Coordinates of C-alpha atoms and ligand atoms in Angstrom, one line a residue:
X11 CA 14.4 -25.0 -18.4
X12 CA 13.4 -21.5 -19.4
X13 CA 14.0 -18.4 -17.5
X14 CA 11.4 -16.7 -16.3
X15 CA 8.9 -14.2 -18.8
X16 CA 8.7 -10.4 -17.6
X17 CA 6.0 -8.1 -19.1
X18 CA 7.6 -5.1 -21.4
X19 CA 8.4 -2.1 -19.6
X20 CA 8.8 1.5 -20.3
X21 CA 12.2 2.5 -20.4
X22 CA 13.7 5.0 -17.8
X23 CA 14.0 7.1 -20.2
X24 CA 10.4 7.1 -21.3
X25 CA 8.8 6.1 -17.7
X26 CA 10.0 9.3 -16.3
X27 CA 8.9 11.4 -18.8
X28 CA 5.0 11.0 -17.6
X29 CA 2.3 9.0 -14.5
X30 CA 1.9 6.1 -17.2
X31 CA 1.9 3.3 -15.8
X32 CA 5.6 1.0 -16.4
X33 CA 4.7 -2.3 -16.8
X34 CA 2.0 -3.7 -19.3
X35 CA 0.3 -7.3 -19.1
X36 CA 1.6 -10.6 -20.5
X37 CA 0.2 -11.6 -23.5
X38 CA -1.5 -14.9 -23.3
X39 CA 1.4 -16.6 -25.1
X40 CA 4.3 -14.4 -22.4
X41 CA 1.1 -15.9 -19.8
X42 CA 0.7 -19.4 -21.0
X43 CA 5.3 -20.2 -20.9
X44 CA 5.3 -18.6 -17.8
X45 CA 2.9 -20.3 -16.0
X46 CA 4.5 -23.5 -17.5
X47 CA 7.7 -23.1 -15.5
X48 CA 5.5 -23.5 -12.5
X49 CA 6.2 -26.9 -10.7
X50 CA 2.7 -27.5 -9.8
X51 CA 4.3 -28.2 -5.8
X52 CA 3.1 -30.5 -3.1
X53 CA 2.4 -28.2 -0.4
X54 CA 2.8 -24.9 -2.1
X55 CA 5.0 -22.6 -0.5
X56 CA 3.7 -19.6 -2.2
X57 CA 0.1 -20.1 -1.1
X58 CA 1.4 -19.9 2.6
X59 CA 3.4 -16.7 1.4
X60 CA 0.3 -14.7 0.3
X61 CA -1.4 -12.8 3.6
X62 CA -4.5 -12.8 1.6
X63 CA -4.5 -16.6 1.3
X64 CA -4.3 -17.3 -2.6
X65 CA -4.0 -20.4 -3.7
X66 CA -1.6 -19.4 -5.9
X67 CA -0.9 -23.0 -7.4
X68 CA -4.4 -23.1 -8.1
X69 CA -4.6 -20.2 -10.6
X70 CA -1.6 -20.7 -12.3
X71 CA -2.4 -24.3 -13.1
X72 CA -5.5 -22.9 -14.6
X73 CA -3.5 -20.4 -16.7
X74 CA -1.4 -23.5 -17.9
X75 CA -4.4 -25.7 -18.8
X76 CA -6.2 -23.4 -20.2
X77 CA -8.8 -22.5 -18.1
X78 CA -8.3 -18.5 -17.6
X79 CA -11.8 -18.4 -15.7
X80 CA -11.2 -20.5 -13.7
X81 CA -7.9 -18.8 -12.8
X82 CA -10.2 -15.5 -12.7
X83 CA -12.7 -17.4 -9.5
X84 CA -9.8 -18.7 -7.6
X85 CA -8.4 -14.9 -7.3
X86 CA -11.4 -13.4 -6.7
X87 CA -12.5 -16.2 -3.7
X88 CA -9.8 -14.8 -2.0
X89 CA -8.7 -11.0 -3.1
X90 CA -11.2 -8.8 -4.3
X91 CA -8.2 -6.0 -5.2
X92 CA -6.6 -9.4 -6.9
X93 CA -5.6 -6.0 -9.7
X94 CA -4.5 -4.1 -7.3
X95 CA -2.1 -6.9 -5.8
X96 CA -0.7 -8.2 -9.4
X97 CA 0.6 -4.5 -9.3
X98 CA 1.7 -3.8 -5.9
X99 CA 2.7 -7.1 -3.9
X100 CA 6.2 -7.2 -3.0
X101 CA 5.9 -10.7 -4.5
X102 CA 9.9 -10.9 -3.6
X103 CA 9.3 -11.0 -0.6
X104 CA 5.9 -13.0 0.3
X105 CA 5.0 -15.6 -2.7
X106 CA 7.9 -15.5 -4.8
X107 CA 10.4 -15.6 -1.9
X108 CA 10.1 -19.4 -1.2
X109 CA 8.7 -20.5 -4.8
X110 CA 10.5 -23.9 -5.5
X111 CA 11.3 -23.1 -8.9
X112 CA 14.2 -20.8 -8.1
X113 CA 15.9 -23.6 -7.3
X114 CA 16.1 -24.3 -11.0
X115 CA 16.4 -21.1 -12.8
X116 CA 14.3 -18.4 -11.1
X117 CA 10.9 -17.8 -9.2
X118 CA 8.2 -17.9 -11.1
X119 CA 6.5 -14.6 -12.2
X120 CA 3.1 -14.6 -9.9
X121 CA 2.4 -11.0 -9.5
X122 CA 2.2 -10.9 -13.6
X123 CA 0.0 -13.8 -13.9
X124 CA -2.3 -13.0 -11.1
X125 CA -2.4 -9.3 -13.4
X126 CA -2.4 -11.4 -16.5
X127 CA -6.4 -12.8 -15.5
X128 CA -7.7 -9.5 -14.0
X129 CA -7.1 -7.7 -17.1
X130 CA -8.3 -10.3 -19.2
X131 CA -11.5 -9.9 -16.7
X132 CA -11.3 -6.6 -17.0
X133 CA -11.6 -7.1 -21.0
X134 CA -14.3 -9.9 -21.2
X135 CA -16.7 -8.2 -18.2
X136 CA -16.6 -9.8 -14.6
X137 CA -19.3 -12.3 -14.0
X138 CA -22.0 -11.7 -11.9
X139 CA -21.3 -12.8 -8.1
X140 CA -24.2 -13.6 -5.7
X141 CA -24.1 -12.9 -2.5
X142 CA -25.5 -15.4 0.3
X143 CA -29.3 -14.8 1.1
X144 CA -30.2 -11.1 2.5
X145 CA -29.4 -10.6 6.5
X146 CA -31.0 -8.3 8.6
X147 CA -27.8 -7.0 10.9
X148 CA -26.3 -4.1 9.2
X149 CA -22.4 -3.5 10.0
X150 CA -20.3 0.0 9.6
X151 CA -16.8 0.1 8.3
X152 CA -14.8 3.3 8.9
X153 CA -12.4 3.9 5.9
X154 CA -12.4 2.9 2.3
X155 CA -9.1 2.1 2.3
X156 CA -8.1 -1.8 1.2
X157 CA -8.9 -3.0 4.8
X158 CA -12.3 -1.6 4.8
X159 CA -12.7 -2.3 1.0
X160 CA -11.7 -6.3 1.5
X161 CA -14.4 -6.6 5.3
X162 CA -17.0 -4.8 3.0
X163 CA -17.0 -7.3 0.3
X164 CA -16.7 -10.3 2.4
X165 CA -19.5 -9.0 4.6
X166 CA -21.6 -8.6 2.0
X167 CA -21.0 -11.9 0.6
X168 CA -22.0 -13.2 3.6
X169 CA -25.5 -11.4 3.5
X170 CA -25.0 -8.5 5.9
X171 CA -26.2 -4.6 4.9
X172 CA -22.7 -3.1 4.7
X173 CA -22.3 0.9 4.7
X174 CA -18.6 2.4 4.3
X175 CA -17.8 5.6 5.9
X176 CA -15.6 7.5 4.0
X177 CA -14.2 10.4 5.2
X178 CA -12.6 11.9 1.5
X179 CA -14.2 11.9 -1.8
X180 CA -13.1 9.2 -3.2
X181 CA -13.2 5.1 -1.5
X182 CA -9.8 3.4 -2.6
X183 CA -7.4 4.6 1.0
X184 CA -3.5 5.0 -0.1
X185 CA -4.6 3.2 -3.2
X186 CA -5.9 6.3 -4.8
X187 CA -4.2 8.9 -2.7
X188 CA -0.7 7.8 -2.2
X189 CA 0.3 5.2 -5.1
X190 CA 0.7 7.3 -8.3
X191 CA 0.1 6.1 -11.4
X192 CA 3.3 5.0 -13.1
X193 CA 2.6 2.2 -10.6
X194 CA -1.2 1.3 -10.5
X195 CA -3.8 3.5 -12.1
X196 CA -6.8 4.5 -10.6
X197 CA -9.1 3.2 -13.0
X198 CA -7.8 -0.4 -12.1
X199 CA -8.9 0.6 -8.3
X200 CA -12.3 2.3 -9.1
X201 CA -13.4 -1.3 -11.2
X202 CA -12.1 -3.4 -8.5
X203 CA -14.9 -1.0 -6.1
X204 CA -17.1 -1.6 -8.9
X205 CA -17.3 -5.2 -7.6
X206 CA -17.8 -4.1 -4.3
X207 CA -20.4 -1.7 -4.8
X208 CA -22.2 -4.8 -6.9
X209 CA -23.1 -6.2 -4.3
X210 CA -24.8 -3.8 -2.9
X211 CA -22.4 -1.7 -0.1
X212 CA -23.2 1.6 0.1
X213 CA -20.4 4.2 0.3
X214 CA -21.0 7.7 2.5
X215 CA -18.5 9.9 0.7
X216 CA -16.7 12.9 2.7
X217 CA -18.4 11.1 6.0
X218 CA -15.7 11.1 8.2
X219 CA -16.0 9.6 11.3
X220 CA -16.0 12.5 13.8
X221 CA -18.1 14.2 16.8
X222 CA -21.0 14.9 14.2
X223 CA -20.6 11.0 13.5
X224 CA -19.2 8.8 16.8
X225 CA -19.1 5.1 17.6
X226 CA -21.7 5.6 19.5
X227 CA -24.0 7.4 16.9
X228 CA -23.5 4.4 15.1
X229 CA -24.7 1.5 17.5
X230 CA -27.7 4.2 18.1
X231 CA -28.3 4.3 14.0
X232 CA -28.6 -0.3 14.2
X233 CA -25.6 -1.4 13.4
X234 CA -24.2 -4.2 15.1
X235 CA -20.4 -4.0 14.4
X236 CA -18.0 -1.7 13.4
X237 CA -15.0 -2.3 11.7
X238 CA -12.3 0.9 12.6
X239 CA -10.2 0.7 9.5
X240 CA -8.7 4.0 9.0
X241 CA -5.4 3.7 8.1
X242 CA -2.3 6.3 9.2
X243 CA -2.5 10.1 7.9
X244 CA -0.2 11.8 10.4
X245 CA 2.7 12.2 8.5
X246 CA 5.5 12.2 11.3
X247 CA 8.2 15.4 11.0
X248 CA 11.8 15.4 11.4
X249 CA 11.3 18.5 14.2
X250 CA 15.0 20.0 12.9
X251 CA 15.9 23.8 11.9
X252 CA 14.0 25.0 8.8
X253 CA 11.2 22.3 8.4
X254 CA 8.4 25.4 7.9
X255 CA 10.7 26.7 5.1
X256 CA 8.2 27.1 1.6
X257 CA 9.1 24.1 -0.5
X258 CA 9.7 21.5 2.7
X259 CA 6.4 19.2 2.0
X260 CA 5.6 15.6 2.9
X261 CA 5.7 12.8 1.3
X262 CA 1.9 12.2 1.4
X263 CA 1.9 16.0 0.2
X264 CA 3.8 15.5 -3.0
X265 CA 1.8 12.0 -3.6
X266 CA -1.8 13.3 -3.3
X267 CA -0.4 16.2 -5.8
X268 CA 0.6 12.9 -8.0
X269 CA -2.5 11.2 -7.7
X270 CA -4.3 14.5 -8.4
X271 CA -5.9 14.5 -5.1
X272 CA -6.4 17.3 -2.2
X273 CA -3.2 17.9 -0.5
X274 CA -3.1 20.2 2.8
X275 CA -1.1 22.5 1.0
X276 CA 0.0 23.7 -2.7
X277 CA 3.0 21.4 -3.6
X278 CA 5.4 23.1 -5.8
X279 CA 7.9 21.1 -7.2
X280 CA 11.4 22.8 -8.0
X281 CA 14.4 21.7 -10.0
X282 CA 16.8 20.5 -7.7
X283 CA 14.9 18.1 -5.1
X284 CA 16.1 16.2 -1.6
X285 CA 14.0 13.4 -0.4
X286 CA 14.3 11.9 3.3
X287 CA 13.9 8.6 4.7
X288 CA 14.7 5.2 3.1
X289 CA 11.2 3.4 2.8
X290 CA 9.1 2.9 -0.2
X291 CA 7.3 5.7 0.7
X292 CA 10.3 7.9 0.0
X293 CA 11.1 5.7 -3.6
X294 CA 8.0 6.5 -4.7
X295 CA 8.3 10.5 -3.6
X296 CA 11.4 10.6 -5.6
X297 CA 10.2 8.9 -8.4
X298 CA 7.3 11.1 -8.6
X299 CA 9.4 14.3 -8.6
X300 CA 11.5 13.1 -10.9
X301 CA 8.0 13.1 -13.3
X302 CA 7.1 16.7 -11.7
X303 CA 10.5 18.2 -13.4
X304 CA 13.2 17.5 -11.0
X305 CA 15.8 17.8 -12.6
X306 CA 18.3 16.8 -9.7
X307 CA 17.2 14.5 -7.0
X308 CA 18.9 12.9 -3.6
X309 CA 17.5 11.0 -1.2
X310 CA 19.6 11.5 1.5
X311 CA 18.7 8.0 4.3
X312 CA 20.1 7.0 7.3
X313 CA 20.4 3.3 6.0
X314 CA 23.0 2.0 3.5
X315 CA 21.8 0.3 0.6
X316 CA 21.3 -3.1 2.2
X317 CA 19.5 -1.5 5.0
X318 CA 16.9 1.0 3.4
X319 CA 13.4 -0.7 4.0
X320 CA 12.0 -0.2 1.3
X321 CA 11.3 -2.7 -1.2
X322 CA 13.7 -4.1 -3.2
X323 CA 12.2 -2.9 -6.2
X324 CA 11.1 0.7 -5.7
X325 CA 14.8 0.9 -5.1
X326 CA 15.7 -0.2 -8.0
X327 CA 13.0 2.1 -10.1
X328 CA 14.3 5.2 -8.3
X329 CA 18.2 3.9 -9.2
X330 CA 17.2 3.4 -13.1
X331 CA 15.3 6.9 -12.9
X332 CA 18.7 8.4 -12.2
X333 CA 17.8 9.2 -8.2
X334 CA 21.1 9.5 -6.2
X335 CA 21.2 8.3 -2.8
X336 CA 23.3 9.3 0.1
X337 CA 22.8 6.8 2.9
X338 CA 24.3 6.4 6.3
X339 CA 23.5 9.9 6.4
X340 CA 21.1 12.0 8.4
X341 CA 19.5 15.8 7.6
X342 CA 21.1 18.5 10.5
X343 CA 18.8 21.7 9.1
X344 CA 17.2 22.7 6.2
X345 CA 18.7 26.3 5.4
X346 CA 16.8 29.0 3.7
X347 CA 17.8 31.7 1.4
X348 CA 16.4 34.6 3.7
X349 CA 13.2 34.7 2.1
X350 CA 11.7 31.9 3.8
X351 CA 12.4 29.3 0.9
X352 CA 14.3 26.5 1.4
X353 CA 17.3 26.9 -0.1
X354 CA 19.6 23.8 0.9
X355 CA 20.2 21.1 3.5
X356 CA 22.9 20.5 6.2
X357 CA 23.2 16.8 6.8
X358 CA 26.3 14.6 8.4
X359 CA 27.0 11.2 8.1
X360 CA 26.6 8.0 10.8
X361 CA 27.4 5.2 11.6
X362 CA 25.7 2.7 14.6
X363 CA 26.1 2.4 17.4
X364 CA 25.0 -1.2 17.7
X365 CA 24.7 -3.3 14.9
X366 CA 21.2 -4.2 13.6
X367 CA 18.8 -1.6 14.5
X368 CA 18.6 1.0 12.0
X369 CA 16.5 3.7 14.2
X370 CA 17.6 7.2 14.8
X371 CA 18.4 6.7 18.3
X372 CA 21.6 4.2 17.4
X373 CA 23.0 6.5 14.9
X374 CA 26.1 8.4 16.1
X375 CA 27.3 11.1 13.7
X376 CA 30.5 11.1 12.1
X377 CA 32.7 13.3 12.8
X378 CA 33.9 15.9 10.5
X379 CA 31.5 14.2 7.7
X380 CA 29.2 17.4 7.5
X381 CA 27.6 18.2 3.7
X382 CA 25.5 20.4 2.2
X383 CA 23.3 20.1 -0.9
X384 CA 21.7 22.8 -2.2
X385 CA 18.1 22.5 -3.3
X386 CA 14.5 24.3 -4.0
X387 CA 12.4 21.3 -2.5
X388 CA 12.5 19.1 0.1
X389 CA 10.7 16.1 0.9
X390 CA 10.5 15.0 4.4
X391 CA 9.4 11.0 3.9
X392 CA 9.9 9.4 7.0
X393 CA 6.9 7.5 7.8
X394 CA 3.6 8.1 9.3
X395 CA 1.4 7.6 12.2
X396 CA -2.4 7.8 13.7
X397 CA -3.5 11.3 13.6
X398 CA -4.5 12.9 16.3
X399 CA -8.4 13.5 15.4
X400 CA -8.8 9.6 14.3
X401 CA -7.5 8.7 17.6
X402 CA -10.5 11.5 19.7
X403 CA -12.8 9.5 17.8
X404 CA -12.0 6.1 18.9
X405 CA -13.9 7.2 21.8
X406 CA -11.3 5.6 24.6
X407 CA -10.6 2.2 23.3
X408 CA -7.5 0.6 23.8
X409 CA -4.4 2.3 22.0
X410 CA -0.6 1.8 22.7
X411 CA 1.1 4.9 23.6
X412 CA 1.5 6.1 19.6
X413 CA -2.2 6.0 19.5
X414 CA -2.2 2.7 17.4
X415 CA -5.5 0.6 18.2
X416 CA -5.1 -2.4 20.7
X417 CA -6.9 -5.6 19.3
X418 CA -7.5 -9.3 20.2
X419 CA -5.0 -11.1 17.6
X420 CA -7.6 -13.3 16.8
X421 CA -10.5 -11.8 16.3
X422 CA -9.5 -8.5 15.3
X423 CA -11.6 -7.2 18.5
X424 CA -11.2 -4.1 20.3
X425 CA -11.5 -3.4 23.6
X426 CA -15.3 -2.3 23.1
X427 CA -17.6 -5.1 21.9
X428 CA -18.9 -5.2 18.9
X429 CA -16.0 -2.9 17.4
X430 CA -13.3 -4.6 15.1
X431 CA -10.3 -2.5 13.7
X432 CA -7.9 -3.6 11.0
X433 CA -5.0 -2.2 8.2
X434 CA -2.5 0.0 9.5
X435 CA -4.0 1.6 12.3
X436 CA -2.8 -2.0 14.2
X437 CA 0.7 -1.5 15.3
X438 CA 2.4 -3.9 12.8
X439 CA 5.2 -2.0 10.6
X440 CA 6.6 -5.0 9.0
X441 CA 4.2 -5.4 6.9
X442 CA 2.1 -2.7 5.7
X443 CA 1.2 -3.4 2.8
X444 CA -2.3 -3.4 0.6
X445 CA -2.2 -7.2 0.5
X446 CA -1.6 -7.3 4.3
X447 CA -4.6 -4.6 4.9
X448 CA -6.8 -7.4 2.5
X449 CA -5.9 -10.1 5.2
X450 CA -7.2 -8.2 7.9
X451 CA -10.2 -7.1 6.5
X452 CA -11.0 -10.4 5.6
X453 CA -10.1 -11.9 9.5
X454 CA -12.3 -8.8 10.7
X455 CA -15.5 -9.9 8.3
X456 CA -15.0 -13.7 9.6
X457 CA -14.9 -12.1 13.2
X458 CA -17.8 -10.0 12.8
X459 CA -20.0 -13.0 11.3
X460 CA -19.2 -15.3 14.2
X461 CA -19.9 -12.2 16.9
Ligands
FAD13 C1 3.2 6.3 -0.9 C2 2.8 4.9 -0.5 C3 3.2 3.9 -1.4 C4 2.8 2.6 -1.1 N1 3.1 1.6 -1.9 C5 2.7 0.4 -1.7 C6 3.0 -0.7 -2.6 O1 3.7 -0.5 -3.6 N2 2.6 -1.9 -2.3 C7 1.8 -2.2 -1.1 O2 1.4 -3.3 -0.9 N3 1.6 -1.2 -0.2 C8 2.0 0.1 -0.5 N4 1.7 1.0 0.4 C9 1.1 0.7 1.7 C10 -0.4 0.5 1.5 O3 -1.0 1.4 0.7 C11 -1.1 0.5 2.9 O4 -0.5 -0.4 3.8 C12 -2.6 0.2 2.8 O5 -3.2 1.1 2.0 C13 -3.2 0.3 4.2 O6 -4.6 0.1 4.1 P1 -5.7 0.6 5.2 O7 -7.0 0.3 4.6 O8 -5.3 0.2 6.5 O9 -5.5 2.2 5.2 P2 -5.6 3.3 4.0 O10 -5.3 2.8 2.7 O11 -4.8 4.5 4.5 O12 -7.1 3.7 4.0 C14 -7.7 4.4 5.2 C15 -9.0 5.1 4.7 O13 -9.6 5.6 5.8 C16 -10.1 6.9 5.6 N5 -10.2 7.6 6.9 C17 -9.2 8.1 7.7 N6 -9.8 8.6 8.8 C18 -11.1 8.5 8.7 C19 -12.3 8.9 9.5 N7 -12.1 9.5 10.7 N8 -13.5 8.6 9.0 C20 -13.7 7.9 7.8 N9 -12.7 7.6 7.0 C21 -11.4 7.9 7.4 C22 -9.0 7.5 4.7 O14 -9.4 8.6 4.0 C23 -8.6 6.3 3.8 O15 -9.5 6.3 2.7 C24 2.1 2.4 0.1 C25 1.7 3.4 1.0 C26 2.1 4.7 0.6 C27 1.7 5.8 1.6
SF4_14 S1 6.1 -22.6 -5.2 FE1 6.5 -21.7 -7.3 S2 6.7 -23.6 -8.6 FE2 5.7 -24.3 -6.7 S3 3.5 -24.1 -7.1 FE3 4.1 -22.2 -6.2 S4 4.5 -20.9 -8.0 FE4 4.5 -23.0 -8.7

């Protein structure tokens, strides 16, 4: 039994030297041996793996009998950003983790196969989908993130006139503004909105929702439902000594800079670069400093190694990049040189209090561990939240007390009739993930059709 067939990568060496992207496809020989490994199962465990409900057996048996559009409809039934997710999906941890052919040599390669088709869709043209016969109800989605991008498409599927509400210039959510390159381009997003434009969704560009455009505005304009899907933009702060130093940005700072997209402030990134926090977010920070000329960068995390959050593999990336970590340790100030730059940080390590829970409030400092590392940027990467203005406009629905939006687990309802919210703005941090904001967008569109 063969192992199983990785696409070529760019070395470290050569990744960090620019935003291309690391991995390339499988050729359709790499495609065809690796989808030949695959067991064909009785009661797949990958399919119940994938949040966006792929029957994931189903392509690759195409793939291995030669039947690549056929491969191409089964993905697109069930994930429109099917590209997206053959770039993104923590497959190690949803399809891959349970795939029954680890038990004789390792699991089998899903995220590249599922990539394998798109591109060759991408190549050959997509075919034309038809939509079901013309509806008159007309439904709003807030956000053009991949929750509002998946209800839209579904929605319109179904028939229904489907505007999207977009409050930046460009649809796409954390896709386009917070993933950089190096890990999925945009021109991978903007033909997977192709699709969904298709079909005939209009898009309202720089239309945020917002007291020139409310809730209620829109059940005055016609439409029926609304689908809140407006993802988290608050990035949250550390609130220590020296935060408003020049060169202390966020995370979502230094990525829209990445992704060549408006950040609230000019990001300037110097040679010797501390990242905090110990989720993918923060991987992806470093990593993209590292291609803005770092030269030295730390990320300094509470967690140790088997702890951190993030995904397994952003780890690794940010490892083979040459990122050092220093974990079980927490940021005490941010010191400046007396100009108002940042000029270093203090930070100490921990340990827990209990074990288990890896939060701030169980760490206990350890005595007589204090460091200091000197640097010219900082980059605060410790999660984010509902902003304040998103949560004004949700016009006194349900929220719990971080300002995340209540819903009916089944139908994706909020406390308001008629409006449905979905993605990240629902209190769910295990998974937040563009695969999981699919699923939700999809249960929202079924919910709004049976409403
Ligand atoms: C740096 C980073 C890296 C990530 N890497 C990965 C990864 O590798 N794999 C993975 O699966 N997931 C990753 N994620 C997570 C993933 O991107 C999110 O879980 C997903 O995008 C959430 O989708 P969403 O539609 O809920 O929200 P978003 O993608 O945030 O989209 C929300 C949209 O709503 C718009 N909006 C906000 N307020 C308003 C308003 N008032 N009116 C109108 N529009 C509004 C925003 O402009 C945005 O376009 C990453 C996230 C970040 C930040
Ligand atoms: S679990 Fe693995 S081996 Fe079984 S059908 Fe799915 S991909 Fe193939």
């Amino acid at each position: 039994m063969s192992g199983r067939t990785n696409a070529t990568r760019l070395s470290p060496e050569e990744g960090v030297k620019s935003f291309q992207e690391i991995e390339s496809t499988l050729t359709p020989v790499q495609a065809t041996i690796e989808a030949s490994r695959c067991l064909i199962c009785e009661n797949p465990p990958c399919n119940i793996g994938c949040p966006a409900g792929i029957d994931i057996r189903g392509f690759i048996r195409k793939i291995r009998f030669n039947n690549p559009w056929g491969g191409i409809r089964v993905l697109r039934e069930a994930n429109i950003l099917s590209g997206v997710c053959g770039r993104v999906c923590p497959t190690e941890a949803l399809c891959e983790e349970e795939c029954r052919s680890q038990v004789l040599t390792e699991p089998i390669n899903i995220a590249a196969l599922q990539r394998y088709l798109i591109d060759l869709e991408r190549e050959r043209g997509p075919r034309k989908r038809s939509p079901a016969a013309q509806r008159e109800e007309k439904v709003a989605i807030i956000g053009a993130g991949p929750a509002g991008l998946a209800a839209a498409n579904e929605l319109a599927l179904l028939g229904y006139s489907v505007t999207v509400f977009e409050g930046s210039a460009q649809p796409g959510g954390a896709m386009v503004s917070a993933i950089p390159s190096f890990k999925l381009p945009d021109d991978i997003v903007e033909y997977e909105i192709d699709q969904i434009k298709k079909l005939g969704v209009q898009f309202k560009l720089d239309t945020p929702l917002s007291e020139k455009l409310t809730i209620d505005d829109l059940f005055e304009q016609g439409y029926e439902a609304v689908f809140l899907a407006v993802g988290l933009q608050k990035p949250f702060a550390l609130g220590i000594e020296g935060e408003d130093l020049e060169g202390v940005y966020t995370a979502l700072d230094v990525l829209a800079e990445a992704t060549g997209q408006r950040s609230s402030q000019p990001v300037k990134i110097g040679k010797r670069v501390v990242i905090i926090g110990g989720g993918s977010v923060a991987m992806t920070a470093a990593c993209s400093a590292v291609r803005m000329g770092a030269e030295r960068t730390t990320v300094v995390c509470l967690e140790a190694p088997d702890e951190m959050p993030a995904f397994a593999e952003d780890v690794l990336l940010a490892w083979e990049e040459g990122v050092q970590f220093i974990t079980r340790a927490r940021a005490l100030r941010f010191l400046g040189d007396g100009q108002g730059q940042v000029a270093g940080i203090e930070g100490v390590h921990i340990e827990w209090k209990q074990s288990g829970s890896f939060v701030p409030e169980n760490a206990v400092d350890l005595e007589g561990s204090g460091f200091t590392i000197p640097c010219d940027t900082v980059i605060v990467a410790i999660g984010q939240g509902p902003d304040e203005n998103a949560i004004k406009q949700f016009q006194g629905l349900k929220t719990n007390p971080r300002g995340y939006l209540l819903v009916d687990e089944e139908t994706l309802m909020t406390s308001r009739p008629g409006v449905f919210a979905g993605g990240d703005i629902l209190h769910n941090p295990a998974s937040r993930t563009v695969v999981q904001a699919v699923a939700y967008g999809k249960q929202a569109a079924q919910s709004i059709h049976q409403y």
